[in-house]
Amino acid sequence: MKVLLIGANGGVGQHIVPLLQNSTDHSVRAMVRKEEQAEKLRDNGIEAVVASLEGTVDEIIEAGKDCDAFIFSAGSGGSTGEDKTLLVDLDGAGKSIEAAEKLGIKRFVMVSALQAHHRENWNGNLLPYYVAKHYADKVLESSSLNYTIVRPGGLLNDAGTGKVKVSENLERGSIPREDVAKTVVTAITEEATFKRGFDLVSGDQDVSEALRSL
């Protein structure tokens, strides 16, 4: 599959890019916000397009032409205000879902957040973030797309172990961004993840084995 990676310059996205680039099953088109980010990717032999999640749906449609799947791994980041969380994590996701539907793309993998589907378990300091993730996931679930929603725990910069734990509901935990990326890429074609959402933390199962067990 040719995959449009939305949020290719993000913490998880930067790990997804090489996995797709080096895959024998997939190829990647990296979507970023700035031309200098795109140029850096192109210098490394990666196809890149510039488009803003705060722009129009048509902008994302143009970025996703000829692709077979979307991965949404974008986020406004911890240094921005609640307005950017609303515009990027929620509305940007909604626009991406709409763009995929208009393009006739069926496969869509969303990077969400642990327990985003259960309000009672949200961290009080991150309420706007969880609200945005919750409703972005709801939009995806109600779409016509063949979706997978990956809800990782606390994100770490540690080296990945390739060992994870997945379930519809998990207690709080953490996971290296590298392992989230591997899970997301593996999920693209793993039928056990189709039309499913799941929590994800570090564990003791290989990624492929864990996803097949869902």
PDB file of C-alpha atoms in Angstrom:
ATOM      1  CA  MET A   1       0.000   0.000   0.000  1.00  0.00           C
ATOM      2  CA  LYS A   2       1.015   3.580  -0.579  1.00  0.00           C
ATOM      3  CA  VAL A   3       0.468   5.341   2.747  1.00  0.00           C
ATOM      4  CA  LEU A   4      -0.062   9.039   3.377  1.00  0.00           C
ATOM      5  CA  LEU A   5       1.533   9.635   6.759  1.00  0.00           C
ATOM      6  CA  ILE A   6      -0.064  12.704   8.330  1.00  0.00           C
ATOM      7  CA  GLY A   7       2.223  14.079  11.013  1.00  0.00           C
ATOM      8  CA  ALA A   8       5.437  12.660   9.587  1.00  0.00           C
ATOM      9  CA  ASN A   9       7.572  15.104  11.565  1.00  0.00           C
ATOM     10  CA  GLY A  10       6.037  14.177  14.917  1.00  0.00           C
ATOM     11  CA  GLY A  11       7.593  12.031  17.612  1.00  0.00           C
ATOM     12  CA  VAL A  12       5.902   8.824  16.474  1.00  0.00           C
ATOM     13  CA  GLY A  13       5.771   9.846  12.819  1.00  0.00           C
ATOM     14  CA  GLN A  14       9.543  10.114  12.593  1.00  0.00           C
ATOM     15  CA  HIS A  15       9.736   6.432  13.521  1.00  0.00           C
ATOM     16  CA  ILE A  16       6.948   5.432  11.124  1.00  0.00           C
ATOM     17  CA  VAL A  17       8.669   7.027   8.107  1.00  0.00           C
ATOM     18  CA  PRO A  18      11.685   4.658   7.939  1.00  0.00           C
ATOM     19  CA  LEU A  19       9.533   1.607   8.651  1.00  0.00           C
ATOM     20  CA  LEU A  20       7.363   2.404   5.639  1.00  0.00           C
ATOM     21  CA  GLN A  21      10.307   3.507   3.509  1.00  0.00           C
ATOM     22  CA  ASN A  22      12.129   0.221   4.115  1.00  0.00           C
ATOM     23  CA  SER A  23       9.028  -1.969   3.883  1.00  0.00           C
ATOM     24  CA  THR A  24       8.625  -4.486   1.082  1.00  0.00           C
ATOM     25  CA  ASP A  25       4.830  -4.179   1.393  1.00  0.00           C
ATOM     26  CA  HIS A  26       4.308  -0.422   1.630  1.00  0.00           C
ATOM     27  CA  SER A  27       5.611   2.935   0.475  1.00  0.00           C
ATOM     28  CA  VAL A  28       5.261   6.310   2.160  1.00  0.00           C
ATOM     29  CA  ARG A  29       4.275   9.836   1.269  1.00  0.00           C
ATOM     30  CA  ALA A  30       5.139  12.037   4.219  1.00  0.00           C
ATOM     31  CA  MET A  31       2.841  14.983   4.923  1.00  0.00           C
ATOM     32  CA  VAL A  32       4.403  17.836   6.891  1.00  0.00           C
ATOM     33  CA  ARG A  33       3.548  21.454   7.678  1.00  0.00           C
ATOM     34  CA  LYS A  34       6.700  23.214   6.489  1.00  0.00           C
ATOM     35  CA  GLU A  35       8.687  23.198   3.252  1.00  0.00           C
ATOM     36  CA  GLU A  36      11.993  22.863   5.129  1.00  0.00           C
ATOM     37  CA  GLN A  37      10.690  19.679   6.770  1.00  0.00           C
ATOM     38  CA  ALA A  38       9.706  18.332   3.366  1.00  0.00           C
ATOM     39  CA  GLU A  39      13.093  19.183   1.872  1.00  0.00           C
ATOM     40  CA  LYS A  40      14.879  17.323   4.651  1.00  0.00           C
ATOM     41  CA  LEU A  41      12.768  14.242   3.959  1.00  0.00           C
ATOM     42  CA  ARG A  42      13.334  14.487   0.216  1.00  0.00           C
ATOM     43  CA  ASP A  43      17.076  14.700   0.809  1.00  0.00           C
ATOM     44  CA  ASN A  44      16.749  11.245   2.387  1.00  0.00           C
ATOM     45  CA  GLY A  45      14.883   9.851  -0.601  1.00  0.00           C
ATOM     46  CA  ILE A  46      11.414  10.132   0.931  1.00  0.00           C
ATOM     47  CA  GLU A  47       8.438  11.478  -0.996  1.00  0.00           C
ATOM     48  CA  ALA A  48       7.063  14.443   0.948  1.00  0.00           C
ATOM     49  CA  VAL A  49       4.211  16.921   0.566  1.00  0.00           C
ATOM     50  CA  VAL A  50       3.416  20.116   2.420  1.00  0.00           C
ATOM     51  CA  ALA A  51      -0.132  20.554   3.717  1.00  0.00           C
ATOM     52  CA  SER A  52      -1.676  22.040   6.842  1.00  0.00           C
ATOM     53  CA  LEU A  53      -4.299  20.414   9.032  1.00  0.00           C
ATOM     54  CA  GLU A  54      -5.521  23.937   9.683  1.00  0.00           C
ATOM     55  CA  GLY A  55      -6.055  24.430   5.959  1.00  0.00           C
ATOM     56  CA  THR A  56      -8.796  23.014   3.757  1.00  0.00           C
ATOM     57  CA  VAL A  57      -9.982  19.470   3.198  1.00  0.00           C
ATOM     58  CA  ASP A  58      -9.015  19.932  -0.446  1.00  0.00           C
ATOM     59  CA  GLU A  59      -5.417  20.514   0.637  1.00  0.00           C
ATOM     60  CA  ILE A  60      -5.365  17.104   2.315  1.00  0.00           C
ATOM     61  CA  ILE A  61      -7.139  15.525  -0.653  1.00  0.00           C
ATOM     62  CA  GLU A  62      -4.384  16.831  -2.918  1.00  0.00           C
ATOM     63  CA  ALA A  63      -1.744  15.427  -0.567  1.00  0.00           C
ATOM     64  CA  GLY A  64      -3.416  12.007  -0.496  1.00  0.00           C
ATOM     65  CA  LYS A  65      -4.037  11.466  -4.197  1.00  0.00           C
ATOM     66  CA  ASP A  66      -2.994   7.984  -5.427  1.00  0.00           C
ATOM     67  CA  CYS A  67      -2.567   6.704  -1.857  1.00  0.00           C
ATOM     68  CA  ASP A  68      -4.169   3.513  -0.567  1.00  0.00           C
ATOM     69  CA  ALA A  69      -4.200   4.252   3.165  1.00  0.00           C
ATOM     70  CA  PHE A  70      -3.893   7.106   5.653  1.00  0.00           C
ATOM     71  CA  ILE A  71      -2.051   7.080   8.965  1.00  0.00           C
ATOM     72  CA  PHE A  72      -2.936   9.993  11.242  1.00  0.00           C
ATOM     73  CA  SER A  73      -0.089  10.554  13.689  1.00  0.00           C
ATOM     74  CA  ALA A  74      -0.308  14.323  14.011  1.00  0.00           C
ATOM     75  CA  GLY A  75      -0.646  16.359  17.168  1.00  0.00           C
ATOM     76  CA  SER A  76      -0.447  19.971  18.207  1.00  0.00           C
ATOM     77  CA  GLY A  77       2.239  19.203  20.794  1.00  0.00           C
ATOM     78  CA  GLY A  78       2.517  19.964  24.478  1.00  0.00           C
ATOM     79  CA  SER A  79       3.784  23.515  24.015  1.00  0.00           C
ATOM     80  CA  THR A  80       0.668  24.824  22.252  1.00  0.00           C
ATOM     81  CA  GLY A  81      -2.606  26.028  23.697  1.00  0.00           C
ATOM     82  CA  GLU A  82      -6.024  24.433  23.794  1.00  0.00           C
ATOM     83  CA  ASP A  83      -6.971  26.189  20.563  1.00  0.00           C
ATOM     84  CA  LYS A  84      -4.329  24.287  18.601  1.00  0.00           C
ATOM     85  CA  THR A  85      -5.389  21.029  20.249  1.00  0.00           C
ATOM     86  CA  LEU A  86      -8.895  21.667  18.952  1.00  0.00           C
ATOM     87  CA  LEU A  87      -7.743  22.719  15.475  1.00  0.00           C
ATOM     88  CA  VAL A  88      -5.165  19.956  14.907  1.00  0.00           C
ATOM     89  CA  ASP A  89      -5.992  16.919  17.056  1.00  0.00           C
ATOM     90  CA  LEU A  90      -9.751  17.159  16.501  1.00  0.00           C
ATOM     91  CA  ASP A  91     -10.602  19.231  13.427  1.00  0.00           C
ATOM     92  CA  GLY A  92      -7.439  18.197  11.580  1.00  0.00           C
ATOM     93  CA  ALA A  93      -8.311  14.560  12.173  1.00  0.00           C
ATOM     94  CA  GLY A  94     -11.864  15.178  11.018  1.00  0.00           C
ATOM     95  CA  LYS A  95     -10.642  16.823   7.823  1.00  0.00           C
ATOM     96  CA  SER A  96      -8.288  13.898   7.175  1.00  0.00           C
ATOM     97  CA  ILE A  97     -11.136  11.408   7.589  1.00  0.00           C
ATOM     98  CA  GLU A  98     -13.285  13.448   5.214  1.00  0.00           C
ATOM     99  CA  ALA A  99     -10.432  13.643   2.699  1.00  0.00           C
ATOM    100  CA  ALA A 100      -9.915   9.867   2.794  1.00  0.00           C
ATOM    101  CA  GLU A 101     -13.616   9.277   2.184  1.00  0.00           C
ATOM    102  CA  LYS A 102     -13.725  11.707  -0.723  1.00  0.00           C
ATOM    103  CA  LEU A 103     -10.668  10.030  -2.269  1.00  0.00           C
ATOM    104  CA  GLY A 104     -12.262   6.590  -1.943  1.00  0.00           C
ATOM    105  CA  ILE A 105      -9.485   5.432   0.388  1.00  0.00           C
ATOM    106  CA  LYS A 106     -10.723   2.778   2.794  1.00  0.00           C
ATOM    107  CA  ARG A 107      -7.862   2.062   5.214  1.00  0.00           C
ATOM    108  CA  PHE A 108      -7.242   4.576   8.018  1.00  0.00           C
ATOM    109  CA  VAL A 109      -5.049   4.078  11.096  1.00  0.00           C
ATOM    110  CA  MET A 110      -5.401   6.641  13.899  1.00  0.00           C
ATOM    111  CA  VAL A 111      -2.867   7.248  16.672  1.00  0.00           C
ATOM    112  CA  SER A 112      -4.982   8.226  19.670  1.00  0.00           C
ATOM    113  CA  ALA A 113      -4.301   8.064  23.433  1.00  0.00           C
ATOM    114  CA  LEU A 114      -4.663   5.427  26.141  1.00  0.00           C
ATOM    115  CA  GLN A 115      -8.219   5.290  27.499  1.00  0.00           C
ATOM    116  CA  ALA A 116      -9.423   8.099  25.238  1.00  0.00           C
ATOM    117  CA  HIS A 117     -12.652   6.098  24.965  1.00  0.00           C
ATOM    118  CA  HIS A 118     -13.347   6.272  28.733  1.00  0.00           C
ATOM    119  CA  ARG A 119     -13.873   9.767  30.156  1.00  0.00           C
ATOM    120  CA  GLU A 120     -13.620   8.605  33.758  1.00  0.00           C
ATOM    121  CA  ASN A 121      -9.985   7.633  33.221  1.00  0.00           C
ATOM    122  CA  TRP A 122      -8.755  10.881  31.662  1.00  0.00           C
ATOM    123  CA  ASN A 123      -5.836  12.726  33.206  1.00  0.00           C
ATOM    124  CA  GLY A 124      -7.140  16.033  34.547  1.00  0.00           C
ATOM    125  CA  ASN A 125      -4.108  17.971  33.324  1.00  0.00           C
ATOM    126  CA  LEU A 126      -4.737  16.864  29.737  1.00  0.00           C
ATOM    127  CA  LEU A 127      -8.508  17.123  29.492  1.00  0.00           C
ATOM    128  CA  PRO A 128      -8.631  19.177  26.242  1.00  0.00           C
ATOM    129  CA  TYR A 129      -6.241  16.692  24.622  1.00  0.00           C
ATOM    130  CA  TYR A 130      -8.374  13.708  25.654  1.00  0.00           C
ATOM    131  CA  VAL A 131     -11.564  15.439  24.534  1.00  0.00           C
ATOM    132  CA  ALA A 132     -10.021  16.051  21.108  1.00  0.00           C
ATOM    133  CA  LYS A 133      -8.809  12.459  20.793  1.00  0.00           C
ATOM    134  CA  HIS A 134     -12.116  11.037  22.011  1.00  0.00           C
ATOM    135  CA  TYR A 135     -14.221  12.872  19.463  1.00  0.00           C
ATOM    136  CA  ALA A 136     -11.745  12.406  16.608  1.00  0.00           C
ATOM    137  CA  ASP A 137     -11.976   8.676  17.272  1.00  0.00           C
ATOM    138  CA  LYS A 138     -15.785   8.894  17.338  1.00  0.00           C
ATOM    139  CA  VAL A 139     -15.793  10.610  13.940  1.00  0.00           C
ATOM    140  CA  LEU A 140     -13.585   7.853  12.552  1.00  0.00           C
ATOM    141  CA  GLU A 141     -15.753   5.104  14.007  1.00  0.00           C
ATOM    142  CA  SER A 142     -18.860   6.605  12.414  1.00  0.00           C
ATOM    143  CA  SER A 143     -17.181   6.999   9.011  1.00  0.00           C
ATOM    144  CA  SER A 144     -17.261   4.593   6.079  1.00  0.00           C
ATOM    145  CA  LEU A 145     -13.567   3.800   6.544  1.00  0.00           C
ATOM    146  CA  ASN A 146     -11.934   0.536   7.555  1.00  0.00           C
ATOM    147  CA  TYR A 147     -10.269   1.984  10.629  1.00  0.00           C
ATOM    148  CA  THR A 148      -7.897   0.985  13.382  1.00  0.00           C
ATOM    149  CA  ILE A 149      -7.487   3.195  16.448  1.00  0.00           C
ATOM    150  CA  VAL A 150      -4.219   2.706  18.340  1.00  0.00           C
ATOM    151  CA  ARG A 151      -4.323   4.188  21.854  1.00  0.00           C
ATOM    152  CA  PRO A 152      -0.758   4.241  23.250  1.00  0.00           C
ATOM    153  CA  GLY A 153       0.171   4.988  26.840  1.00  0.00           C
ATOM    154  CA  GLY A 154       2.796   7.499  27.924  1.00  0.00           C
ATOM    155  CA  LEU A 155       5.264   8.016  25.083  1.00  0.00           C
ATOM    156  CA  LEU A 156       8.965   7.420  25.747  1.00  0.00           C
ATOM    157  CA  ASN A 157      12.073   8.216  23.729  1.00  0.00           C
ATOM    158  CA  ASP A 158      13.707   4.953  24.851  1.00  0.00           C
ATOM    159  CA  ALA A 159      14.773   2.419  22.240  1.00  0.00           C
ATOM    160  CA  GLY A 160      11.978   0.094  21.239  1.00  0.00           C
ATOM    161  CA  THR A 161      11.892  -3.490  22.521  1.00  0.00           C
ATOM    162  CA  GLY A 162       9.418  -4.876  19.971  1.00  0.00           C
ATOM    163  CA  LYS A 163       7.408  -6.222  22.898  1.00  0.00           C
ATOM    164  CA  VAL A 164       3.953  -4.834  23.622  1.00  0.00           C
ATOM    165  CA  LYS A 165       0.664  -5.445  25.394  1.00  0.00           C
ATOM    166  CA  VAL A 166      -2.645  -4.681  23.669  1.00  0.00           C
ATOM    167  CA  SER A 167      -6.247  -4.853  24.837  1.00  0.00           C
ATOM    168  CA  GLU A 168      -9.470  -2.895  24.571  1.00  0.00           C
ATOM    169  CA  ASN A 169      -8.752  -1.629  28.097  1.00  0.00           C
ATOM    170  CA  LEU A 170      -5.420  -1.383  29.868  1.00  0.00           C
ATOM    171  CA  GLU A 171      -4.193   0.230  33.054  1.00  0.00           C
ATOM    172  CA  ARG A 172      -1.936   3.225  32.743  1.00  0.00           C
ATOM    173  CA  GLY A 173       1.460   2.445  31.281  1.00  0.00           C
ATOM    174  CA  SER A 174       4.105   3.713  28.919  1.00  0.00           C
ATOM    175  CA  ILE A 175       5.726   2.656  25.667  1.00  0.00           C
ATOM    176  CA  PRO A 176       8.633   3.792  23.452  1.00  0.00           C
ATOM    177  CA  ARG A 177       7.553   5.776  20.408  1.00  0.00           C
ATOM    178  CA  GLU A 178       9.497   3.303  18.280  1.00  0.00           C
ATOM    179  CA  ASP A 179       7.229   0.463  19.427  1.00  0.00           C
ATOM    180  CA  VAL A 180       4.119   2.547  18.759  1.00  0.00           C
ATOM    181  CA  ALA A 181       5.373   3.119  15.224  1.00  0.00           C
ATOM    182  CA  LYS A 182       5.980  -0.596  14.674  1.00  0.00           C
ATOM    183  CA  THR A 183       2.503  -1.394  15.975  1.00  0.00           C
ATOM    184  CA  VAL A 184       0.886   1.191  13.697  1.00  0.00           C
ATOM    185  CA  VAL A 185       2.676  -0.068  10.591  1.00  0.00           C
ATOM    186  CA  THR A 186       1.968  -3.720  11.433  1.00  0.00           C
ATOM    187  CA  ALA A 187      -1.705  -2.901  11.964  1.00  0.00           C
ATOM    188  CA  ILE A 188      -2.143  -1.618   8.409  1.00  0.00           C
ATOM    189  CA  THR A 189      -2.681  -5.113   7.031  1.00  0.00           C
ATOM    190  CA  GLU A 190      -3.502  -7.075  10.202  1.00  0.00           C
ATOM    191  CA  GLU A 191      -7.158  -8.031   9.824  1.00  0.00           C
ATOM    192  CA  ALA A 192      -7.601  -8.573  13.567  1.00  0.00           C
ATOM    193  CA  THR A 193      -7.274  -4.790  13.987  1.00  0.00           C
ATOM    194  CA  PHE A 194      -9.866  -3.855  11.357  1.00  0.00           C
ATOM    195  CA  LYS A 195     -12.764  -1.803  12.750  1.00  0.00           C
ATOM    196  CA  ARG A 196     -11.120  -2.013  16.178  1.00  0.00           C
ATOM    197  CA  GLY A 197      -9.608   0.278  18.754  1.00  0.00           C
ATOM    198  CA  PHE A 198      -7.157  -0.868  21.418  1.00  0.00           C
ATOM    199  CA  ASP A 199      -4.929   0.408  24.206  1.00  0.00           C
ATOM    200  CA  LEU A 200      -1.184  -0.152  23.806  1.00  0.00           C
ATOM    201  CA  VAL A 201       1.658  -0.251  26.355  1.00  0.00           C
ATOM    202  CA  SER A 202       4.955  -2.065  26.699  1.00  0.00           C
ATOM    203  CA  GLY A 203       4.566  -5.777  27.357  1.00  0.00           C
ATOM    204  CA  ASP A 204       6.001  -9.200  26.622  1.00  0.00           C
ATOM    205  CA  GLN A 205       4.445 -10.144  23.270  1.00  0.00           C
ATOM    206  CA  ASP A 206       5.907  -9.501  19.832  1.00  0.00           C
ATOM    207  CA  VAL A 207       3.916  -6.831  18.021  1.00  0.00           C
ATOM    208  CA  SER A 208       2.562  -9.149  15.313  1.00  0.00           C
ATOM    209  CA  GLU A 209       1.579 -11.811  17.851  1.00  0.00           C
ATOM    210  CA  ALA A 210      -0.109  -9.256  20.094  1.00  0.00           C
ATOM    211  CA  LEU A 211      -2.191  -7.790  17.272  1.00  0.00           C
ATOM    212  CA  ARG A 212      -3.268 -11.207  16.025  1.00  0.00           C
ATOM    213  CA  SER A 213      -4.531 -11.985  19.540  1.00  0.00           C
ATOM    214  CA  LEU A 214      -7.015  -9.095  19.582  1.00  0.00           C
TER     215      LEU A 214
END
